[in-house]
Every structure is written in C-alpha cells, then in structure tokens.
mmCIF file of C-alpha atoms and ligand atoms in Angstrom:
data_model
loop_
_atom_site.group_PDB
_atom_site.id
_atom_site.type_symbol
_atom_site.label_atom_id
_atom_site.label_comp_id
_atom_site.label_asym_id
_atom_site.label_seq_id
_atom_site.Cartn_x
_atom_site.Cartn_y
_atom_site.Cartn_z
ATOM 1 C CA MET C 1 28.398 -4.969 -14.257
ATOM 2 C CA LEU C 2 31.790 -3.579 -13.546
ATOM 3 C CA LYS C 3 30.638 0.015 -14.070
ATOM 4 C CA PHE C 4 27.834 -0.499 -11.709
ATOM 5 C CA PHE C 5 30.168 -1.728 -9.045
ATOM 6 C CA THR C 6 32.670 1.096 -9.545
ATOM 7 C CA MET C 7 29.809 3.684 -9.384
ATOM 8 C CA ILE C 8 28.509 2.347 -6.092
ATOM 9 C CA ALA C 9 32.013 1.920 -4.645
ATOM 10 C CA ALA C 10 32.903 5.558 -5.681
ATOM 11 C CA ALA C 11 29.663 6.649 -4.023
ATOM 12 C CA ILE C 12 30.422 4.892 -0.774
ATOM 13 C CA LEU C 13 34.012 6.246 -0.644
ATOM 14 C CA LEU C 14 32.746 9.830 -1.467
ATOM 15 C CA ILE C 15 30.331 9.753 1.382
ATOM 16 C CA SER C 16 32.889 8.351 3.796
ATOM 17 C CA CYS C 17 35.553 10.800 2.830
ATOM 18 C CA GLY C 18 32.860 13.625 2.762
ATOM 19 C CA SER C 19 32.027 12.855 6.331
ATOM 20 C CA GLY C 20 35.420 14.114 7.253
ATOM 21 C CA GLN C 21 35.340 12.386 10.665
ATOM 22 C CA ASN C 22 38.220 9.989 10.115
ATOM 23 C CA ALA C 23 39.942 8.216 7.310
ATOM 24 C CA ALA C 24 38.933 4.716 8.422
ATOM 25 C CA LEU C 25 35.726 3.192 7.070
ATOM 26 C CA SER C 26 32.891 2.673 9.413
ATOM 27 C CA PRO C 27 31.641 -0.884 9.795
ATOM 28 C CA ALA C 28 28.659 0.025 7.539
ATOM 29 C CA GLU C 29 30.874 1.591 4.912
ATOM 30 C CA ALA C 30 33.197 -1.431 4.938
ATOM 31 C CA LEU C 31 30.301 -3.861 4.474
ATOM 32 C CA SER C 32 28.775 -1.704 1.654
ATOM 33 C CA LEU C 33 32.184 -1.872 -0.154
ATOM 34 C CA ARG C 34 32.272 -5.596 0.374
ATOM 35 C CA LEU C 35 28.831 -5.962 -0.917
ATOM 36 C CA ALA C 36 29.658 -3.837 -4.002
ATOM 37 C CA GLY C 37 32.679 -6.017 -4.504
ATOM 38 C CA LEU C 38 30.751 -9.127 -4.592
ATOM 39 C CA VAL C 39 28.249 -7.689 -7.025
ATOM 40 C CA GLY C 40 31.134 -6.692 -9.212
ATOM 41 C CA GLU C 41 32.273 -10.236 -9.123
ATOM 42 C CA GLY C 42 28.751 -11.332 -10.229
ATOM 43 C CA LYS C 43 27.983 -13.190 -6.868
ATOM 44 C CA ILE C 44 24.457 -13.344 -5.494
ATOM 45 C CA MET C 45 24.364 -14.278 -1.755
ATOM 46 C CA TYR C 46 21.702 -16.701 -0.566
ATOM 47 C CA GLY C 47 19.892 -15.591 2.694
ATOM 48 C CA HIS C 48 17.501 -17.290 5.034
ATOM 49 C CA GLN C 49 15.311 -15.629 7.713
ATOM 50 C CA ASP C 50 15.911 -17.033 11.351
ATOM 51 C CA ASP C 51 18.111 -19.613 9.975
ATOM 52 C CA LEU C 52 20.181 -20.178 13.139
ATOM 53 C CA MET C 53 17.107 -19.826 15.564
ATOM 54 C CA TYR C 54 15.115 -22.710 14.498
ATOM 55 C CA GLY C 55 14.163 -24.872 11.571
ATOM 56 C CA HIS C 56 11.294 -26.982 10.171
ATOM 57 C CA SER C 57 11.507 -29.402 13.031
ATOM 58 C CA TRP C 58 13.864 -28.130 15.614
ATOM 59 C CA LYS C 59 14.304 -25.024 17.907
ATOM 60 C CA LEU C 60 17.386 -23.598 19.465
ATOM 61 C CA ALA C 61 17.566 -24.480 23.215
ATOM 62 C CA ASP C 62 17.105 -21.559 25.607
ATOM 63 C CA ASP C 63 20.467 -22.197 27.123
ATOM 64 C CA ALA C 64 22.311 -22.841 23.882
ATOM 65 C CA GLU C 65 25.871 -21.378 23.763
ATOM 66 C CA GLU C 66 26.543 -21.818 20.126
ATOM 67 C CA TYR C 67 24.781 -21.411 16.890
ATOM 68 C CA VAL C 68 25.573 -24.219 14.644
ATOM 69 C CA ARG C 69 22.266 -25.813 13.528
ATOM 70 C CA SER C 70 20.712 -24.733 10.268
ATOM 71 C CA ASP C 71 18.253 -26.387 8.002
ATOM 72 C CA VAL C 72 20.212 -24.875 5.039
ATOM 73 C CA LYS C 73 23.554 -26.244 6.301
ATOM 74 C CA GLU C 74 22.085 -29.638 6.923
ATOM 75 C CA VAL C 75 20.978 -29.765 3.276
ATOM 76 C CA ALA C 76 23.801 -28.014 1.467
ATOM 77 C CA GLY C 77 26.700 -28.331 3.755
ATOM 78 C CA ALA C 78 27.105 -24.467 4.140
ATOM 79 C CA TYR C 79 25.411 -21.681 6.066
ATOM 80 C CA PRO C 80 23.440 -19.075 4.212
ATOM 81 C CA ALA C 81 25.569 -16.072 3.400
ATOM 82 C CA VAL C 82 22.759 -13.782 4.680
ATOM 83 C CA TYR C 83 21.088 -14.241 7.981
ATOM 84 C CA GLY C 84 17.854 -12.417 8.428
ATOM 85 C CA MET C 85 16.117 -11.705 11.693
ATOM 86 C CA ASP C 86 13.254 -9.492 13.023
ATOM 87 C CA LEU C 87 13.333 -6.929 15.924
ATOM 88 C CA GLY C 88 9.484 -7.082 16.469
ATOM 89 C CA GLY C 89 8.959 -7.009 20.190
ATOM 90 C CA ILE C 90 12.251 -5.197 20.971
ATOM 91 C CA GLU C 91 10.198 -1.947 21.436
ATOM 92 C CA LEU C 92 8.420 -3.217 24.427
ATOM 93 C CA GLY C 93 11.491 -4.409 26.065
ATOM 94 C CA ASN C 94 10.430 -8.103 25.646
ATOM 95 C CA GLU C 95 12.824 -10.868 26.241
ATOM 96 C CA ALA C 96 11.887 -12.615 22.894
ATOM 97 C CA ASN C 97 10.745 -11.376 19.440
ATOM 98 C CA LEU C 98 7.329 -11.843 17.886
ATOM 99 C CA ASP C 99 8.469 -15.381 16.597
ATOM 100 C CA LYS C 100 9.675 -16.256 20.090
ATOM 101 C CA ASN C 101 13.383 -15.910 19.407
ATOM 102 C CA LYS C 102 15.296 -14.585 22.449
ATOM 103 C CA PHE C 103 16.965 -11.304 21.776
ATOM 104 C CA ASN C 104 20.057 -12.533 23.613
ATOM 105 C CA HIS C 105 20.314 -15.351 21.176
ATOM 106 C CA MET C 106 19.656 -13.199 18.240
ATOM 107 C CA ARG C 107 22.549 -10.851 19.253
ATOM 108 C CA ALA C 108 24.950 -13.597 19.855
ATOM 109 C CA SER C 109 24.022 -15.551 16.671
ATOM 110 C CA ALA C 110 24.311 -12.316 14.682
ATOM 111 C CA VAL C 111 27.916 -11.957 16.045
ATOM 112 C CA ALA C 112 28.658 -15.629 15.227
ATOM 113 C CA HIS C 113 27.341 -15.302 11.716
ATOM 114 C CA HIS C 114 29.428 -12.152 11.118
ATOM 115 C CA GLU C 115 32.614 -14.010 12.463
ATOM 116 C CA ARG C 116 31.911 -16.850 9.921
ATOM 117 C CA GLY C 117 32.008 -14.144 7.180
ATOM 118 C CA GLY C 118 28.243 -13.773 6.821
ATOM 119 C CA VAL C 119 25.970 -10.675 6.542
ATOM 120 C CA VAL C 120 23.151 -9.953 8.925
ATOM 121 C CA THR C 121 19.905 -8.124 8.076
ATOM 122 C CA PHE C 122 17.116 -7.035 10.411
ATOM 123 C CA SER C 123 13.558 -6.187 9.524
ATOM 124 C CA TRP C 124 11.005 -4.839 12.149
ATOM 125 C CA HIS C 125 7.502 -5.780 12.819
ATOM 126 C CA PRO C 126 6.877 -3.475 15.714
ATOM 127 C CA ARG C 127 3.513 -3.342 17.609
ATOM 128 C CA ASN C 128 1.021 -0.726 16.804
ATOM 129 C CA PRO C 129 1.978 2.219 19.076
ATOM 130 C CA LEU C 130 -1.532 3.779 18.928
ATOM 131 C CA THR C 131 -3.902 0.963 19.338
ATOM 132 C CA GLY C 132 -1.705 -1.541 21.162
ATOM 133 C CA GLY C 133 -2.259 -4.127 18.370
ATOM 134 C CA ASP C 134 0.362 -5.586 16.277
ATOM 135 C CA SER C 135 1.958 -4.553 12.920
ATOM 136 C CA TRP C 136 -0.910 -5.851 10.920
ATOM 137 C CA ASP C 137 -3.432 -3.813 12.933
ATOM 138 C CA VAL C 138 -4.631 -1.248 10.273
ATOM 139 C CA THR C 139 -7.845 -0.274 12.056
ATOM 140 C CA SER C 140 -6.512 3.346 12.362
ATOM 141 C CA ASP C 141 -4.989 5.537 9.744
ATOM 142 C CA GLN C 142 -3.690 7.884 12.261
ATOM 143 C CA VAL C 143 -0.840 5.734 13.716
ATOM 144 C CA VAL C 144 2.036 7.416 11.695
ATOM 145 C CA ALA C 145 0.575 10.816 12.340
ATOM 146 C CA SER C 146 0.412 10.057 16.061
ATOM 147 C CA ILE C 147 4.111 9.218 16.315
ATOM 148 C CA LEU C 148 5.647 11.990 14.349
ATOM 149 C CA PRO C 149 6.784 15.150 16.243
ATOM 150 C CA GLY C 150 3.821 16.922 17.764
ATOM 151 C CA GLY C 151 1.769 13.644 17.706
ATOM 152 C CA GLU C 152 0.168 12.293 20.917
ATOM 153 C CA LYS C 153 2.363 9.124 20.792
ATOM 154 C CA HIS C 154 5.612 10.830 19.679
ATOM 155 C CA GLU C 155 7.522 10.661 22.982
ATOM 156 C CA TYR C 156 6.239 7.095 23.490
ATOM 157 C CA PHE C 157 7.338 5.929 20.164
ATOM 158 C CA MET C 158 10.817 7.599 20.648
ATOM 159 C CA THR C 159 11.330 5.082 23.494
ATOM 160 C CA TRP C 160 10.734 2.271 20.990
ATOM 161 C CA LEU C 161 13.350 3.690 18.573
ATOM 162 C CA GLU C 162 15.636 3.955 21.515
ATOM 163 C CA LYS C 163 15.225 0.184 22.333
ATOM 164 C CA ALA C 164 15.771 -0.788 18.587
ATOM 165 C CA ALA C 165 18.965 1.432 18.463
ATOM 166 C CA ASP C 166 20.194 -0.056 21.800
ATOM 167 C CA PHE C 167 19.928 -3.471 20.419
ATOM 168 C CA ILE C 168 21.628 -2.696 17.022
ATOM 169 C CA GLU C 169 24.382 -0.828 18.968
ATOM 170 C CA SER C 170 24.801 -3.738 21.204
ATOM 171 C CA ILE C 171 25.736 -6.287 18.445
ATOM 172 C CA LYS C 172 29.496 -6.225 18.989
ATOM 173 C CA THR C 173 32.265 -8.796 18.803
ATOM 174 C CA SER C 174 34.167 -9.773 21.850
ATOM 175 C CA GLU C 175 36.749 -7.251 20.831
ATOM 176 C CA GLY C 176 34.111 -4.618 20.922
ATOM 177 C CA GLU C 177 33.844 -4.061 17.221
ATOM 178 C CA ALA C 178 30.379 -3.163 15.995
ATOM 179 C CA VAL C 179 28.862 -5.742 13.653
ATOM 180 C CA PRO C 180 27.394 -4.065 10.545
ATOM 181 C CA VAL C 181 23.776 -4.877 9.752
ATOM 182 C CA ILE C 182 21.452 -4.261 6.880
ATOM 183 C CA TRP C 183 18.533 -2.576 8.612
ATOM 184 C CA ARG C 184 15.241 -2.704 6.724
ATOM 185 C CA PRO C 185 12.603 -0.707 8.613
ATOM 186 C CA TRP C 186 9.067 0.342 7.343
ATOM 187 C CA HIS C 187 9.133 -2.494 4.689
ATOM 188 C CA GLU C 188 6.351 -3.358 2.220
ATOM 189 C CA HIS C 189 4.809 -0.034 2.621
ATOM 190 C CA THR C 190 3.498 0.032 -0.878
ATOM 191 C CA GLY C 191 0.823 -2.502 0.301
ATOM 192 C CA SER C 192 -1.712 -1.640 3.064
ATOM 193 C CA TRP C 193 -1.342 -4.476 5.560
ATOM 194 C CA PHE C 194 0.950 -2.803 7.974
ATOM 195 C CA TRP C 195 0.077 0.327 10.074
ATOM 196 C CA TRP C 196 2.760 2.216 8.022
ATOM 197 C CA GLY C 197 1.397 1.087 4.751
ATOM 198 C CA GLN C 198 0.266 3.009 1.601
ATOM 199 C CA LYS C 199 -3.407 3.674 2.668
ATOM 200 C CA LEU C 200 -2.524 4.293 6.293
ATOM 201 C CA CYS C 201 -0.471 7.408 5.972
ATOM 202 C CA THR C 202 0.349 10.028 3.446
ATOM 203 C CA THR C 203 3.566 10.129 1.307
ATOM 204 C CA GLU C 204 4.840 13.030 3.455
ATOM 205 C CA GLN C 205 4.040 11.120 6.688
ATOM 206 C CA TYR C 206 5.879 8.006 5.471
ATOM 207 C CA LYS C 207 8.858 9.976 4.494
ATOM 208 C CA SER C 208 8.855 11.850 7.839
ATOM 209 C CA LEU C 209 8.686 8.552 9.612
ATOM 210 C CA TRP C 210 11.829 7.190 7.806
ATOM 211 C CA LYS C 211 13.702 10.525 8.422
ATOM 212 C CA MET C 212 12.828 10.416 12.112
ATOM 213 C CA THR C 213 14.010 6.967 12.394
ATOM 214 C CA TYR C 214 17.219 7.729 10.423
ATOM 215 C CA ASP C 215 18.013 10.997 12.252
ATOM 216 C CA TYR C 216 17.535 9.383 15.636
ATOM 217 C CA MET C 217 19.837 6.373 14.802
ATOM 218 C CA MET C 218 22.363 8.147 12.756
ATOM 219 C CA LYS C 219 22.483 11.704 14.120
ATOM 220 C CA ASP C 220 21.395 11.402 17.752
ATOM 221 C CA ARG C 221 22.837 7.995 18.446
ATOM 222 C CA ARG C 222 25.647 8.102 15.928
ATOM 223 C CA LEU C 223 25.408 4.333 14.979
ATOM 224 C CA THR C 224 28.115 3.348 12.645
ATOM 225 C CA ASN C 225 26.968 -0.115 11.682
ATOM 226 C CA ILE C 226 23.763 0.330 9.739
ATOM 227 C CA ILE C 227 23.183 -0.066 6.094
ATOM 228 C CA TRP C 228 19.776 1.327 5.413
ATOM 229 C CA ALA C 229 17.600 -0.739 3.087
ATOM 230 C CA TYR C 230 14.238 0.520 1.507
ATOM 231 C CA SER C 231 12.004 -2.279 0.332
ATOM 232 C CA PRO C 232 8.567 -1.948 -1.167
ATOM 233 C CA GLY C 233 6.221 -4.832 -1.838
ATOM 234 C CA ALA C 234 6.508 -6.163 -5.460
ATOM 235 C CA GLY C 235 2.683 -6.057 -6.090
ATOM 236 C CA GLY C 236 1.874 -3.338 -8.576
ATOM 237 C CA LEU C 237 5.466 -1.950 -8.599
ATOM 238 C CA ASP C 238 6.438 0.449 -11.240
ATOM 239 C CA ALA C 239 8.945 3.251 -11.401
ATOM 240 C CA GLU C 240 6.488 5.756 -10.033
ATOM 241 C CA VAL C 241 5.309 3.602 -7.080
ATOM 242 C CA PHE C 242 8.932 2.802 -6.349
ATOM 243 C CA ALA C 243 10.009 6.372 -6.098
ATOM 244 C CA GLU C 244 6.771 7.824 -4.438
ATOM 245 C CA ARG C 245 7.752 7.325 -0.722
ATOM 246 C CA TYR C 246 11.563 6.918 -1.262
ATOM 247 C CA PRO C 247 12.953 8.842 1.549
ATOM 248 C CA GLY C 248 16.011 10.304 -0.354
ATOM 249 C CA ASP C 249 19.499 9.156 -1.438
ATOM 250 C CA ASP C 250 21.066 10.537 1.785
ATOM 251 C CA MET C 251 18.873 8.159 3.943
ATOM 252 C CA VAL C 252 19.157 4.899 1.985
ATOM 253 C CA ASP C 253 22.018 2.747 1.049
ATOM 254 C CA MET C 254 20.295 -0.290 -0.612
ATOM 255 C CA VAL C 255 17.089 -0.822 -2.420
ATOM 256 C CA GLY C 256 15.061 -3.953 -2.897
ATOM 257 C CA PHE C 257 11.616 -5.461 -2.694
ATOM 258 C CA ASP C 258 9.655 -8.336 -1.226
ATOM 259 C CA CYS C 259 8.114 -10.797 -3.715
ATOM 260 C CA TYR C 260 6.495 -14.112 -2.970
ATOM 261 C CA GLN C 261 5.127 -16.884 -5.217
ATOM 262 C CA TYR C 262 1.460 -17.541 -4.552
ATOM 263 C CA GLY C 263 0.310 -18.975 -7.814
ATOM 264 C CA SER C 264 2.124 -20.414 -10.875
ATOM 265 C CA ASP C 265 5.762 -20.304 -11.691
ATOM 266 C CA GLU C 266 5.108 -18.126 -14.628
ATOM 267 C CA GLN C 267 3.213 -15.537 -12.596
ATOM 268 C CA TYR C 268 6.027 -15.440 -9.932
ATOM 269 C CA MET C 269 8.715 -15.166 -12.591
ATOM 270 C CA ALA C 270 6.842 -12.270 -14.315
ATOM 271 C CA ASP C 271 6.420 -10.571 -10.856
ATOM 272 C CA MET C 272 10.138 -11.050 -10.114
ATOM 273 C CA LYS C 273 11.121 -9.752 -13.618
ATOM 274 C CA ASN C 274 8.915 -6.601 -13.239
ATOM 275 C CA ALA C 275 10.210 -5.830 -9.720
ATOM 276 C CA LEU C 276 13.786 -6.483 -10.672
ATOM 277 C CA ASP C 277 13.622 -4.351 -13.716
ATOM 278 C CA VAL C 278 11.999 -1.492 -11.751
ATOM 279 C CA THR C 279 14.621 -1.871 -8.887
ATOM 280 C CA GLU C 280 17.533 -2.211 -11.151
ATOM 281 C CA ALA C 281 16.729 0.938 -13.113
ATOM 282 C CA PHE C 282 16.253 2.847 -9.783
ATOM 283 C CA ALA C 283 19.506 1.376 -8.230
ATOM 284 C CA ARG C 284 21.538 2.374 -11.277
ATOM 285 C CA GLU C 285 20.116 5.840 -11.394
ATOM 286 C CA HIS C 286 20.693 6.364 -7.637
ATOM 287 C CA GLY C 287 24.068 4.442 -7.324
ATOM 288 C CA LYS C 288 22.554 2.113 -4.661
ATOM 289 C CA LEU C 289 23.064 -1.617 -4.041
ATOM 290 C CA MET C 290 20.084 -3.825 -4.717
ATOM 291 C CA ALA C 291 18.644 -7.012 -3.198
ATOM 292 C CA VAL C 292 15.687 -9.243 -3.172
ATOM 293 C CA THR C 293 15.060 -8.598 0.391
ATOM 294 C CA GLU C 294 12.345 -11.299 0.941
ATOM 295 C CA THR C 295 11.114 -14.126 -1.385
ATOM 296 C CA GLY C 296 9.950 -17.537 -1.464
ATOM 297 C CA TYR C 297 7.264 -20.167 -2.152
ATOM 298 C CA GLU C 298 5.568 -21.279 0.922
ATOM 299 C CA GLY C 299 6.085 -25.107 1.261
ATOM 300 C CA ILE C 300 8.208 -25.115 -1.926
ATOM 301 C CA LYS C 301 5.770 -27.145 -3.855
ATOM 302 C CA LYS C 302 7.997 -27.841 -6.809
ATOM 303 C CA ARG C 303 11.067 -30.198 -6.688
ATOM 304 C CA GLN C 304 13.187 -28.073 -8.964
ATOM 305 C CA TRP C 305 12.011 -24.688 -7.784
ATOM 306 C CA TRP C 306 15.607 -23.431 -7.032
ATOM 307 C CA THR C 307 17.128 -24.139 -10.317
ATOM 308 C CA GLU C 308 14.025 -23.749 -12.596
ATOM 309 C CA VAL C 309 12.233 -20.845 -11.022
ATOM 310 C CA LEU C 310 14.273 -18.716 -8.510
ATOM 311 C CA TYR C 311 17.718 -18.902 -10.262
ATOM 312 C CA PRO C 312 16.448 -18.073 -13.782
ATOM 313 C CA ALA C 313 14.498 -15.223 -12.266
ATOM 314 C CA ILE C 314 17.514 -13.600 -10.520
ATOM 315 C CA LYS C 315 20.631 -14.648 -12.465
ATOM 316 C CA ASP C 316 20.806 -11.710 -14.832
ATOM 317 C CA TYR C 317 20.504 -9.000 -12.306
ATOM 318 C CA PRO C 318 23.180 -7.195 -10.066
ATOM 319 C CA VAL C 319 21.454 -8.406 -6.871
ATOM 320 C CA SER C 320 23.535 -8.417 -3.738
ATOM 321 C CA TYR C 321 21.515 -11.109 -2.178
ATOM 322 C CA VAL C 322 18.172 -13.087 -2.258
ATOM 323 C CA LEU C 323 16.591 -13.950 1.084
ATOM 324 C CA THR C 324 13.948 -16.635 1.469
ATOM 325 C CA TRP C 325 11.644 -16.447 4.535
ATOM 326 C CA ARG C 326 11.696 -18.539 7.707
ATOM 327 C CA ASN C 327 11.183 -22.244 8.248
ATOM 328 C CA ALA C 328 8.569 -22.158 11.192
ATOM 329 C CA CYS C 329 8.931 -24.908 13.701
ATOM 330 C CA GLU C 330 5.608 -24.996 15.516
ATOM 331 C CA GLU C 331 3.265 -27.919 14.986
ATOM 332 C CA HIS C 332 0.537 -25.750 13.470
ATOM 333 C CA MET C 333 2.847 -23.938 11.163
ATOM 334 C CA GLN C 334 4.598 -26.861 9.476
ATOM 335 C CA HIS C 335 3.524 -25.699 6.079
ATOM 336 C CA HIS C 336 5.214 -22.345 6.647
ATOM 337 C CA PHE C 337 8.743 -22.874 5.342
ATOM 338 C CA TYR C 338 10.793 -21.298 2.490
ATOM 339 C CA ALA C 339 14.029 -23.103 2.638
ATOM 340 C CA PRO C 340 14.672 -26.852 2.342
ATOM 341 C CA PHE C 341 15.365 -29.214 5.212
ATOM 342 C CA PRO C 342 16.738 -32.868 5.143
ATOM 343 C CA GLY C 343 14.239 -34.917 3.353
ATOM 344 C CA HIS C 344 12.345 -32.208 1.662
ATOM 345 C CA GLU C 345 11.761 -32.939 -1.963
ATOM 346 C CA SER C 346 13.444 -29.830 -3.121
ATOM 347 C CA ALA C 347 16.582 -30.699 -1.037
ATOM 348 C CA GLU C 348 18.628 -31.991 -3.930
ATOM 349 C CA ASP C 349 17.744 -29.191 -6.137
ATOM 350 C CA PHE C 350 18.788 -26.738 -3.543
ATOM 351 C CA MET C 351 22.160 -28.375 -3.428
ATOM 352 C CA THR C 352 22.565 -27.775 -7.131
ATOM 353 C CA PHE C 353 21.382 -24.281 -6.690
ATOM 354 C CA ALA C 354 23.802 -23.685 -3.894
ATOM 355 C CA SER C 355 26.783 -24.948 -5.943
ATOM 356 C CA LEU C 356 26.209 -22.636 -8.886
ATOM 357 C CA GLU C 357 29.053 -20.247 -9.552
ATOM 358 C CA LYS C 358 26.950 -17.166 -8.996
ATOM 359 C CA ILE C 359 25.334 -18.369 -5.791
ATOM 360 C CA MET C 360 27.163 -17.763 -2.497
ATOM 361 C CA LEU C 361 26.717 -19.603 0.718
ATOM 362 C CA LEU C 362 29.320 -19.656 3.503
HETATM 363 C C1 LIG V 1 5.267 -13.341 8.486
HETATM 364 C C2 LIG V 1 5.007 -14.721 9.033
HETATM 365 C C3 LIG V 1 4.642 -14.622 10.509
HETATM 366 C C4 LIG V 1 5.776 -13.912 11.209
HETATM 367 C C5 LIG V 1 6.098 -12.619 10.578
HETATM 368 C C6 LIG V 1 7.351 -11.962 11.184
HETATM 369 O O1 LIG V 1 5.628 -13.304 7.154
HETATM 370 O O2 LIG V 1 6.177 -15.633 8.857
HETATM 371 O O3 LIG V 1 4.372 -15.973 10.952
HETATM 372 O O4 LIG V 1 5.442 -13.672 12.581
HETATM 373 O O5 LIG V 1 6.469 -12.873 9.200
HETATM 374 O O6 LIG V 1 8.471 -12.772 11.112
#
C-alpha cells in the first residue's frame, strides 16, 4: 500500500515540478496529494450523489442559504466525505440541472462541502448536441463525429464546453481560492447507452473527444482545479476493454468504474471483484489514483448490505472513494435511492459501516 502511495505522490510532484510554472501546488495537485495520502493510510472515503441538494423525502428550498441537510448525516451523524453532482443542463445555460438542482446551489454547496473538508466530484450528462435529445439518445452514431473539429456541430459544442468550464472555474471560496473538483466526463463509455458510448463512436473519436475536452479546459482555459477521472462501466470489463479508449496518462489522474447491483449479492460482489482487479492493475501500472466512481443497490433491499456486501467487496483495494448514487425525492421516484435515510431498514447497518476504521465520512 505504502509503495503505491509513494509512487502516486511522486508522480504528482514530478508533474507539478515539471510544469515549471511556480513552486506552489495547484488546487488539483494539492487535492491529488491529499487523496494519495489517504489511500496510503488505508482510508476509503464514502461518497453520495446530490447529498446536499435533496433526500428521500425532502428537497432544498429555492431560497436556501446554507447546506446542512443530508440523508447520510441524519443517519450516521456525519456528512459523506465525497459529494457528487452532475452538470447536465449547464451546456444550455439552464438555471437547474437535469435533476432540478439549481446551479447556484450546486456551486455554493460545493464550496461549503470543500470548506468542511470534503471532496467534490462532477459527472456530466449533457444533452445530445446533434439530435437535441438527452444523453441517452443513441439514435445517431454520428454525434461524436459531428462535434469534433471539422464536424458540423463543432463550434456549437465548444460553447457547451465553455459553459461547463465557466461553471467549474466559478467554484471559489469567498477568498477567491479555486475549489478542486474530480471531473468525470464521458463516463460509462464502454456501454452503449450514452451518445458517446462504445457503439456510437470509434476508439479514435472517443479519444479525440476526451482530448478536445481536456485541451480546452486545461490549455485554453488553464483551469487549475480539475482532477480528471476516467470511468468505464463495470459490465464486461477486462484489461483490454479498460485500456481500449483510455485517453492517455497525460490526460487522466484517476481511474475507476461504475458498478451497480441488479441481482444477487454474489453477482454484485463478483462484478465488483472483477472491476476492482482490472482497475487496480491498471492504476498501479500507470501510477494513478483509483475509485469506485458510482455504485449502489437501488432501494438497498438488504438490511446488512453495507457491512456484508459493499464493505467486503471494497476493503482490500486501495480505493480513494466509493460513491453511491442519489436518493431521488420525487413522489414517483421513491424507489430510486442508494443511501439510507432515517427509518430505512439498512440505516443501522450503515452506521456500523460508517464507523469502521477504514471508512471515512466527515
Ligand atoms: C441516473 C438516474 C436518473 C438521473 C441521472 C443523472 O442514473 O438517477 O434519474 O437523471 O442518473 O443524475
């Protein structure tokens, strides 16, 4: 474990010194070092999507000025260490994201979470720039081609990247310090349910999309607060699939995967083991941090899921964090939750999980 930590820390320091800009670490480099340190200590941070925006039976008020409510905190007495959110909708200049969270609240809660010592991560489910549909609109396999340089939607799409970059850049403390974020674009690309997925573009097109995104944010905009996370889906993952569309060591800081439980505990644990083995080998070879970027069991239909299924699945791996998906609050989405809330049958087990030595909440 220690060797792995030292290797990652050395890689981060090498990159920062190599950049030759100044001796101080950027916000992203400082966070990477902190994450590597926590992995070195054997800690796994627990994360929850949209934690401060709403919960199973509540939603943040539009005029809220503080971000204190959290299903996780109500159950375990502590906030999740990692707070995930999604930028879907930012590209159109919308006031709220695809799950109705106001971007102003997302920005301010990200700062609040950072100031409590937490880590913020963003995924992105942008609309489909060619058809006008959503991320899940896979009716055309020309979408990625259309937004790459030379494509008919290239300029239009660059305005989307501009809006995403503006938002990430705008996450600053009241002292004007940029808040570091783990940015996880173009996720689950090894499946074919998003317009950037496996069957919807070629390997070269996917890599070009990543590079275009990276170059715009890092070279044109010079954002200093982004840790780049690459996260395929867990289904059918092996070393070859993992590596096939990997954009390159210079454009990725963290590797992970998304893996959900749909069937038996045994099946989920086997899927996790496979994905963790593949990811760990890749992370070690490339000197990258690793994480379980999305996971969970919709409705958590097992009382002891946290200590008997999730914990045994992850405990022996050097994972920086494990993030469970959102607790939807709408009436018709009451089944769609991945973290406990007061009164849920897994709440007590979650408390036990949260108090384990290895597991970190705030
Ligand atoms: C999916 C579901 C959707 C949601 C999307 C983006 O997994 O939770 O309801 O809109 O993520 O957050």
